Each structure stands twice: as structure tokens, then as C-alpha cells.
mmCIF file of C-alpha atoms in Angstrom:
data_model
loop_
_atom_site.group_PDB
_atom_site.id
_atom_site.type_symbol
_atom_site.label_atom_id
_atom_site.label_comp_id
_atom_site.label_asym_id
_atom_site.label_seq_id
_atom_site.Cartn_x
_atom_site.Cartn_y
_atom_site.Cartn_z
ATOM 1 C CA MET A 1 30.615 13.632 13.020
ATOM 2 C CA ALA A 2 27.243 12.611 14.432
ATOM 3 C CA HIS A 3 25.608 15.451 12.482
ATOM 4 C CA ILE A 4 27.188 14.216 9.245
ATOM 5 C CA LEU A 5 26.035 10.653 9.904
ATOM 6 C CA THR A 6 22.503 11.867 10.660
ATOM 7 C CA ARG A 7 22.344 13.837 7.421
ATOM 8 C CA ARG A 8 23.730 10.893 5.476
ATOM 9 C CA LYS A 9 21.098 8.617 7.013
ATOM 10 C CA LEU A 10 18.278 11.018 6.127
ATOM 11 C CA THR A 11 19.635 11.278 2.588
ATOM 12 C CA GLY A 12 19.515 7.500 2.281
ATOM 13 C CA GLU A 13 15.946 7.442 3.548
ATOM 14 C CA LEU A 14 14.844 10.108 1.072
ATOM 15 C CA VAL A 15 16.531 8.277 -1.813
ATOM 16 C CA ALA A 16 14.745 5.086 -0.787
ATOM 17 C CA GLU A 17 11.362 6.842 -0.665
ATOM 18 C CA PHE A 18 12.073 8.475 -4.029
ATOM 19 C CA LEU A 19 12.953 5.168 -5.689
ATOM 20 C CA GLY A 20 10.193 3.168 -4.007
ATOM 21 C CA THR A 21 7.566 5.654 -5.189
ATOM 22 C CA MET A 22 9.178 5.779 -8.609
ATOM 23 C CA VAL A 23 8.799 2.002 -8.988
ATOM 24 C CA LEU A 24 5.154 2.263 -7.909
ATOM 25 C CA ILE A 25 4.353 4.886 -10.545
ATOM 26 C CA LEU A 26 6.281 3.182 -13.345
ATOM 27 C CA PHE A 27 3.999 0.184 -12.992
ATOM 28 C CA GLY A 28 0.861 2.187 -12.187
ATOM 29 C CA CYS A 29 0.923 4.886 -14.846
ATOM 30 C CA GLY A 30 2.485 2.427 -17.273
ATOM 31 C CA VAL A 31 -0.432 0.015 -17.082
ATOM 32 C CA VAL A 32 -3.021 2.793 -17.415
ATOM 33 C CA ALA A 33 -1.206 4.076 -20.516
ATOM 34 C CA GLN A 34 -1.280 0.589 -21.974
ATOM 35 C CA VAL A 35 -4.984 0.072 -21.260
ATOM 36 C CA ILE A 36 -6.273 3.552 -22.147
ATOM 37 C CA ALA A 37 -4.061 4.441 -25.104
ATOM 38 C CA ALA A 38 -3.227 1.038 -26.594
ATOM 39 C CA GLU A 39 -6.404 -0.794 -25.473
ATOM 40 C CA LEU A 40 -4.399 -3.706 -24.125
ATOM 41 C CA GLY A 41 -5.931 -5.015 -20.917
ATOM 42 C CA ASP A 42 -8.816 -3.832 -18.772
ATOM 43 C CA HIS A 43 -9.721 -2.583 -15.289
ATOM 44 C CA ASP A 44 -8.433 -5.764 -13.676
ATOM 45 C CA SER A 45 -5.082 -5.280 -15.411
ATOM 46 C CA ILE A 46 -4.909 -1.818 -13.871
ATOM 47 C CA ALA A 47 -5.808 -3.000 -10.380
ATOM 48 C CA TRP A 48 -3.281 -5.824 -10.420
ATOM 49 C CA ALA A 49 -0.442 -3.747 -11.853
ATOM 50 C CA TRP A 50 -0.964 -1.007 -9.256
ATOM 51 C CA GLY A 51 -0.883 -3.680 -6.561
ATOM 52 C CA ILE A 52 2.284 -5.182 -8.014
ATOM 53 C CA GLY A 53 3.817 -1.710 -8.211
ATOM 54 C CA VAL A 54 3.097 -1.100 -4.539
ATOM 55 C CA THR A 55 4.509 -4.497 -3.553
ATOM 56 C CA LEU A 56 7.741 -3.947 -5.458
ATOM 57 C CA GLY A 57 8.046 -0.346 -4.292
ATOM 58 C CA VAL A 58 7.758 -1.508 -0.688
ATOM 59 C CA TYR A 59 10.417 -4.164 -1.267
ATOM 60 C CA VAL A 60 12.718 -1.475 -2.707
ATOM 61 C CA ALA A 61 12.431 0.947 0.217
ATOM 62 C CA GLY A 62 11.283 -1.311 3.024
ATOM 63 C CA ARG A 63 14.576 -2.029 4.740
ATOM 64 C CA THR A 64 15.596 1.626 4.807
ATOM 65 C CA THR A 65 12.392 3.436 5.734
ATOM 66 C CA GLY A 66 9.578 0.933 6.113
ATOM 67 C CA ALA A 67 8.502 2.100 2.647
ATOM 68 C CA HIS A 68 5.826 4.704 3.197
ATOM 69 C CA ILE A 69 5.829 5.724 -0.513
ATOM 70 C CA ASN A 70 2.732 7.799 0.268
ATOM 71 C CA PRO A 71 2.466 11.077 2.239
ATOM 72 C CA ALA A 72 -0.789 9.876 3.803
ATOM 73 C CA VAL A 73 1.073 6.898 5.270
ATOM 74 C CA THR A 74 3.882 9.135 6.499
ATOM 75 C CA LEU A 75 1.357 11.446 8.163
ATOM 76 C CA GLY A 76 -0.456 8.523 9.787
ATOM 77 C CA PHE A 77 2.755 7.147 11.271
ATOM 78 C CA ALA A 78 3.738 10.591 12.528
ATOM 79 C CA LEU A 79 0.355 11.025 14.212
ATOM 80 C CA PHE A 80 0.121 7.627 15.874
ATOM 81 C CA ARG A 81 3.322 5.594 15.585
ATOM 82 C CA GLY A 82 6.052 8.034 16.634
ATOM 83 C CA PHE A 83 7.511 8.815 13.230
ATOM 84 C CA PRO A 84 9.600 12.031 13.594
ATOM 85 C CA TRP A 85 7.633 15.101 12.523
ATOM 86 C CA PRO A 86 10.698 16.891 11.040
ATOM 87 C CA LYS A 87 10.921 14.079 8.473
ATOM 88 C CA VAL A 88 7.304 14.278 7.293
ATOM 89 C CA LEU A 89 7.740 17.054 4.733
ATOM 90 C CA PRO A 90 11.079 15.749 3.345
ATOM 91 C CA TYR A 91 9.546 12.296 2.920
ATOM 92 C CA ALA A 92 6.494 13.747 1.160
ATOM 93 C CA LEU A 93 8.694 15.775 -1.188
ATOM 94 C CA ALA A 94 10.868 12.754 -2.000
ATOM 95 C CA GLN A 95 7.779 10.648 -2.705
ATOM 96 C CA THR A 96 6.271 13.334 -4.944
ATOM 97 C CA LEU A 97 9.533 13.783 -6.843
ATOM 98 C CA GLY A 98 9.787 10.032 -7.386
ATOM 99 C CA ALA A 99 6.248 9.974 -8.772
ATOM 100 C CA PHE A 100 7.001 12.980 -10.978
ATOM 101 C CA VAL A 101 10.126 11.430 -12.508
ATOM 102 C CA ALA A 102 8.404 8.090 -13.072
ATOM 103 C CA ALA A 103 5.497 9.818 -14.835
ATOM 104 C CA LEU A 104 7.923 11.655 -17.107
ATOM 105 C CA ILE A 105 9.454 8.308 -18.073
ATOM 106 C CA VAL A 106 6.030 6.828 -18.821
ATOM 107 C CA ARG A 107 5.046 9.945 -20.780
ATOM 108 C CA TRP A 108 8.234 9.725 -22.859
ATOM 109 C CA ASN A 109 8.006 5.983 -23.432
ATOM 110 C CA TYR A 110 4.375 6.148 -24.551
ATOM 111 C CA THR A 111 4.787 9.301 -26.667
ATOM 112 C CA GLU A 112 3.703 7.749 -29.958
ATOM 113 C CA VAL A 113 0.819 5.704 -28.564
ATOM 114 C CA LEU A 114 -0.590 8.629 -26.557
ATOM 115 C CA ALA A 115 -0.373 10.882 -29.634
ATOM 116 C CA MET A 116 -2.177 8.274 -31.719
ATOM 117 C CA ALA A 117 -4.960 7.760 -29.189
ATOM 118 C CA ASP A 118 -5.375 11.405 -28.216
ATOM 119 C CA PRO A 119 -3.573 13.918 -30.458
ATOM 120 C CA GLY A 120 -4.895 16.881 -28.472
ATOM 121 C CA HIS A 121 -3.716 15.500 -25.128
ATOM 122 C CA THR A 122 -7.163 15.857 -23.619
ATOM 123 C CA ILE A 123 -8.916 14.409 -20.626
ATOM 124 C CA LYS A 124 -9.217 11.135 -22.556
ATOM 125 C CA THR A 125 -5.598 10.218 -21.784
ATOM 126 C CA GLN A 126 -4.998 12.626 -18.909
ATOM 127 C CA ILE A 127 -6.322 9.798 -16.743
ATOM 128 C CA VAL A 128 -3.117 7.907 -17.534
ATOM 129 C CA PHE A 129 -1.327 10.260 -15.156
ATOM 130 C CA SER A 130 -3.834 11.636 -12.658
ATOM 131 C CA THR A 131 -7.270 10.845 -11.370
ATOM 132 C CA LEU A 132 -10.666 12.320 -12.195
ATOM 133 C CA PRO A 133 -14.110 12.062 -10.599
ATOM 134 C CA GLY A 134 -15.923 9.119 -12.129
ATOM 135 C CA ASN A 135 -12.739 8.405 -14.080
ATOM 136 C CA GLY A 136 -13.657 11.291 -16.365
ATOM 137 C CA THR A 137 -16.871 9.755 -17.707
ATOM 138 C CA LEU A 138 -19.294 8.889 -14.905
ATOM 139 C CA PRO A 139 -21.625 11.404 -13.179
ATOM 140 C CA VAL A 140 -19.476 11.954 -10.068
ATOM 141 C CA SER A 141 -18.808 15.490 -8.845
ATOM 142 C CA MET A 142 -15.665 16.975 -7.341
ATOM 143 C CA TRP A 143 -17.211 16.538 -3.884
ATOM 144 C CA GLY A 144 -18.055 12.933 -4.667
ATOM 145 C CA GLY A 145 -14.407 12.417 -5.517
ATOM 146 C CA LEU A 146 -13.366 13.969 -2.212
ATOM 147 C CA ARG A 147 -15.732 11.669 -0.302
ATOM 148 C CA ASP A 148 -14.347 8.675 -2.141
ATOM 149 C CA GLN A 149 -10.733 9.597 -1.438
ATOM 150 C CA ILE A 150 -11.409 10.027 2.267
ATOM 151 C CA ILE A 151 -13.096 6.617 2.467
ATOM 152 C CA GLY A 152 -10.558 4.798 0.296
ATOM 153 C CA THR A 153 -7.525 6.137 2.146
ATOM 154 C CA ALA A 154 -9.139 5.481 5.518
ATOM 155 C CA ILE A 155 -9.441 1.833 4.488
ATOM 156 C CA LEU A 156 -5.823 1.846 3.316
ATOM 157 C CA LEU A 157 -4.369 3.201 6.564
ATOM 158 C CA PHE A 158 -6.654 1.167 8.796
ATOM 159 C CA VAL A 159 -5.436 -2.064 7.207
ATOM 160 C CA ILE A 160 -1.790 -0.955 6.932
ATOM 161 C CA PHE A 161 -1.814 -0.225 10.661
ATOM 162 C CA ALA A 162 -3.188 -3.715 11.274
ATOM 163 C CA LEU A 163 -0.603 -5.345 9.019
ATOM 164 C CA SER A 164 2.275 -3.461 10.660
ATOM 165 C CA ASP A 165 1.252 -3.986 14.287
ATOM 166 C CA VAL A 166 3.260 -6.784 15.958
ATOM 167 C CA LEU A 167 0.806 -6.808 18.860
ATOM 168 C CA ASN A 168 -1.873 -7.837 16.390
ATOM 169 C CA MET A 169 -1.269 -10.513 13.710
ATOM 170 C CA ALA A 170 1.391 -8.727 11.662
ATOM 171 C CA PRO A 171 2.769 -10.922 8.857
ATOM 172 C CA GLY A 172 6.466 -11.739 8.641
ATOM 173 C CA ALA A 173 8.585 -8.969 7.175
ATOM 174 C CA ASN A 174 8.863 -10.605 3.763
ATOM 175 C CA MET A 175 5.101 -11.097 3.442
ATOM 176 C CA GLY A 176 4.077 -7.584 4.477
ATOM 177 C CA PRO A 177 4.709 -5.952 1.069
ATOM 178 C CA PHE A 178 2.805 -8.733 -0.699
ATOM 179 C CA LEU A 179 -0.259 -8.281 1.497
ATOM 180 C CA ILE A 180 -0.150 -4.497 1.154
ATOM 181 C CA GLY A 181 -0.078 -5.014 -2.610
ATOM 182 C CA LEU A 182 -3.182 -7.199 -2.337
ATOM 183 C CA LEU A 183 -4.791 -4.450 -0.263
ATOM 184 C CA ILE A 184 -4.246 -2.026 -3.169
ATOM 185 C CA VAL A 185 -5.710 -4.534 -5.623
ATOM 186 C CA GLY A 186 -8.755 -4.921 -3.389
ATOM 187 C CA ILE A 187 -9.273 -1.175 -3.069
ATOM 188 C CA GLY A 188 -8.898 -0.769 -6.827
ATOM 189 C CA MET A 189 -11.444 -3.476 -7.548
ATOM 190 C CA SER A 190 -14.002 -2.211 -5.028
ATOM 191 C CA PHE A 191 -13.405 1.551 -4.756
ATOM 192 C CA GLY A 192 -12.029 2.450 -8.188
ATOM 193 C CA THR A 193 -15.167 3.955 -9.737
ATOM 194 C CA ASP A 194 -15.750 7.295 -8.067
ATOM 195 C CA ALA A 195 -12.245 8.780 -8.174
ATOM 196 C CA GLY A 196 -9.734 6.309 -9.564
ATOM 197 C CA TYR A 197 -8.380 5.339 -6.101
ATOM 198 C CA ALA A 198 -5.427 7.722 -5.983
ATOM 199 C CA ILE A 199 -5.316 7.301 -2.150
ATOM 200 C CA ASN A 200 -1.858 8.885 -2.288
ATOM 201 C CA PRO A 201 -1.131 12.625 -2.753
ATOM 202 C CA ALA A 202 2.310 11.965 -4.296
ATOM 203 C CA ARG A 203 0.889 9.408 -6.727
ATOM 204 C CA ASP A 204 -1.526 11.994 -8.113
ATOM 205 C CA PHE A 205 0.233 15.350 -7.863
ATOM 206 C CA GLY A 206 3.626 14.252 -9.220
ATOM 207 C CA PRO A 207 2.222 12.702 -12.426
ATOM 208 C CA ARG A 208 -0.334 15.515 -12.764
ATOM 209 C CA LEU A 209 2.492 18.059 -12.780
ATOM 210 C CA ALA A 210 4.490 15.937 -15.239
ATOM 211 C CA SER A 211 1.546 15.714 -17.632
ATOM 212 C CA TRP A 212 0.877 19.453 -17.434
ATOM 213 C CA LEU A 213 4.504 20.206 -18.263
ATOM 214 C CA THR A 214 4.351 17.886 -21.286
ATOM 215 C CA GLY A 215 1.250 19.154 -23.042
ATOM 216 C CA TYR A 216 -1.833 18.382 -20.955
ATOM 217 C CA GLU A 217 -3.089 21.915 -20.433
ATOM 218 C CA GLY A 218 -6.243 20.792 -18.625
ATOM 219 C CA ALA A 219 -4.405 18.697 -16.070
ATOM 220 C CA TRP A 220 -5.516 20.752 -13.073
ATOM 221 C CA ARG A 221 -9.272 20.525 -13.787
ATOM 222 C CA ASP A 222 -11.791 17.735 -14.098
ATOM 223 C CA GLN A 223 -14.272 17.012 -16.868
ATOM 224 C CA HIS A 224 -16.720 19.473 -15.273
ATOM 225 C CA GLY A 225 -14.188 22.312 -15.437
ATOM 226 C CA ASP A 226 -13.710 22.371 -11.664
ATOM 227 C CA PRO A 227 -10.233 22.698 -10.133
ATOM 228 C CA TYR A 228 -9.723 19.105 -9.044
ATOM 229 C CA TRP A 229 -5.984 18.818 -8.329
ATOM 230 C CA TRP A 230 -6.414 19.414 -4.583
ATOM 231 C CA VAL A 231 -8.930 16.597 -4.058
ATOM 232 C CA PRO A 232 -6.428 13.687 -4.307
ATOM 233 C CA ILE A 233 -4.177 15.593 -1.887
ATOM 234 C CA VAL A 234 -6.620 16.678 0.823
ATOM 235 C CA GLY A 235 -8.847 13.589 0.627
ATOM 236 C CA PRO A 236 -6.058 11.057 1.265
ATOM 237 C CA LEU A 237 -4.464 13.127 4.032
ATOM 238 C CA VAL A 238 -7.790 13.444 5.858
ATOM 239 C CA GLY A 239 -8.857 9.873 5.173
ATOM 240 C CA GLY A 240 -5.487 8.425 6.118
ATOM 241 C CA ALA A 241 -5.518 10.216 9.463
ATOM 242 C CA LEU A 242 -9.077 8.997 10.105
ATOM 243 C CA GLY A 243 -8.251 5.396 9.214
ATOM 244 C CA ALA A 244 -5.174 5.390 11.426
ATOM 245 C CA ALA A 245 -7.131 6.953 14.280
ATOM 246 C CA LEU A 246 -9.897 4.353 13.955
ATOM 247 C CA TYR A 247 -7.377 1.538 14.189
ATOM 248 C CA GLN A 248 -5.789 3.031 17.287
ATOM 249 C CA LEU A 249 -9.179 3.657 18.890
ATOM 250 C CA CYS A 250 -10.974 0.452 17.970
ATOM 251 C CA ILE A 251 -8.220 -2.176 17.775
ATOM 252 C CA ALA A 252 -4.807 -1.121 19.103
ATOM 253 C CA ARG A 253 -5.866 -0.064 22.569
ATOM 254 C CA PHE A 254 -7.519 -3.438 23.224
ATOM 255 C CA LEU A 255 -4.552 -5.582 22.174
ATOM 256 C CA PRO A 256 -2.514 -7.402 24.838
ATOM 257 C CA GLN A 257 0.581 -5.428 25.772
ATOM 258 C CA GLY A 258 4.034 -6.616 26.710
ATOM 259 C CA GLU A 259 6.159 -6.103 23.633
ATOM 260 C CA ASP A 260 7.211 -3.099 21.598
ATOM 261 C CA ARG A 261 4.948 -2.055 18.794
ATOM 262 C CA ASP A 262 6.454 -2.261 15.316
ATOM 263 C CA THR A 263 6.440 1.357 14.152
ATOM 264 C CA VAL A 264 7.691 0.566 10.636
ATOM 265 C CA LYS A 265 10.003 3.517 10.647
ATOM 266 C CA PRO A 266 13.742 4.081 10.612
ATOM 267 C CA SER A 267 15.394 4.701 13.921
ATOM 268 C CA ASP A 268 16.020 8.331 14.808
#
């Protein structure tokens, strides 16, 4: 009976991560489609909608899992906050599947507008679904994109660890998602140039796969012809681990003790 309850609980957690990430991508890829293909809005529209998507995705999954909705976050909590290692891969798969399904919905909904703006389904509108160095136009190399993703995700995890640490100045539970959304807006507005601030392997790989399956033959390469798909996976995983480690090293170990640390994870 206990085994059945444990499996049921894990299933609920994976569904929550799937749906939370799906909400994130519906808003995120949706706004980029609107700006790039329909020319409605601008960079600020994109930054705010991604932040809103993160906020709402965290509200969707927060009670069940703490709402990682990002494999880099899951990895960071496994490394430093006691999240169970056997759940890391299932969470990452659920997050990637949620992003994939959401991207398919955006691709379907914007079929006519994408075809009008880019009949050949080229790199021009590929950016709706996945990131590129220099957003496909600026002189940034694959390695520049990797550097950017490491830095951007390190910032993300460093601040998330601060916001989720009850020994620090963690906000009330209902304000946490809002502030994390603002964090995404801030990263987008200040670190969005070099690589489109994927800062989330599921956010990039799921939609990249969806676009490739629906006509974007060049989805795996950047504008320079280099295989780029791995950069928004490796960069965030490395950067997230570094950001989490920096928080633990520079902030957490100096905080006054005496109460349990909020691990933002479901109980085992």
C-alpha cells in the first residue's frame, strides 16, 4: 500500500511539473511568436510575458512540488537542498515534455502568422521556439552563448536560493512566485542579448524538438551553422550549479541557525 501511495505521489508531482512548465512556455513562446511573426510588441513585451509565465507556472505547481519547472533548478536543489536524486531525471523529463507540448500548441495556433512571416520556416522565426547566439543576428558565437547561459543561470539560481531560504529573508509563500517572475524579467532585460536567456534546458530543448518536428529543419544549428542545441542544456546546468554553490558558500553558511531551512521540495 505504501508503495502504491508513493508512486501516486510521484505521479502527482510529475503532472504538476509538466503543467507548470507548460504554462510557462505557452506564455513565453506565445509572446515571441506575437512579436517576431506578427510584429506586435517588442523586447519588453517578451521579458514581461516570460516573467508572467514563470509566475503563473510556479503558482500552478508550487503547492505540489515547489515548482522547479526547470531542470537546472531541480539539479541545484538536489545538490544543495536535499532534493531526492532519484527524482531528478523524472522531473527533468516531465518539465521537458510540458515545454514540448506547449510549443506544439503555440506552433499550431500561430500556423498562419508564422507561414506569412517566414514561409520557409527559417532561422527568422525559429527563435520563437528556441534560442540562438545573439538572437540569430548579432555577432555572438556558440561559445559566447555558452558563457552567457552559465552566467545567466548562475544569477537565476543564486537569487532563487536566496528567495527560498527561510533563514534569510524569504518572502511569504504567496509572494515567492511573483518575485521569481520579476527575477526572470530582470534577467531578460539585462542578459537577453547574447543568447536569448533560455536559462532552462527544458524551456529550450522541448520547443526546439517541437519546431524541428513541424518543419524547422535547421532547428539544431545556429546562424553560423554550428550545432547549438546543447548550449542551452549544458550552460544552464553548469551555471545553475555554480549559482547555487555560490549562495551556499557566500551567504547560507553565515546565516543564523536555529530553524529548518525551507528546501522548497515535496516531502519524501
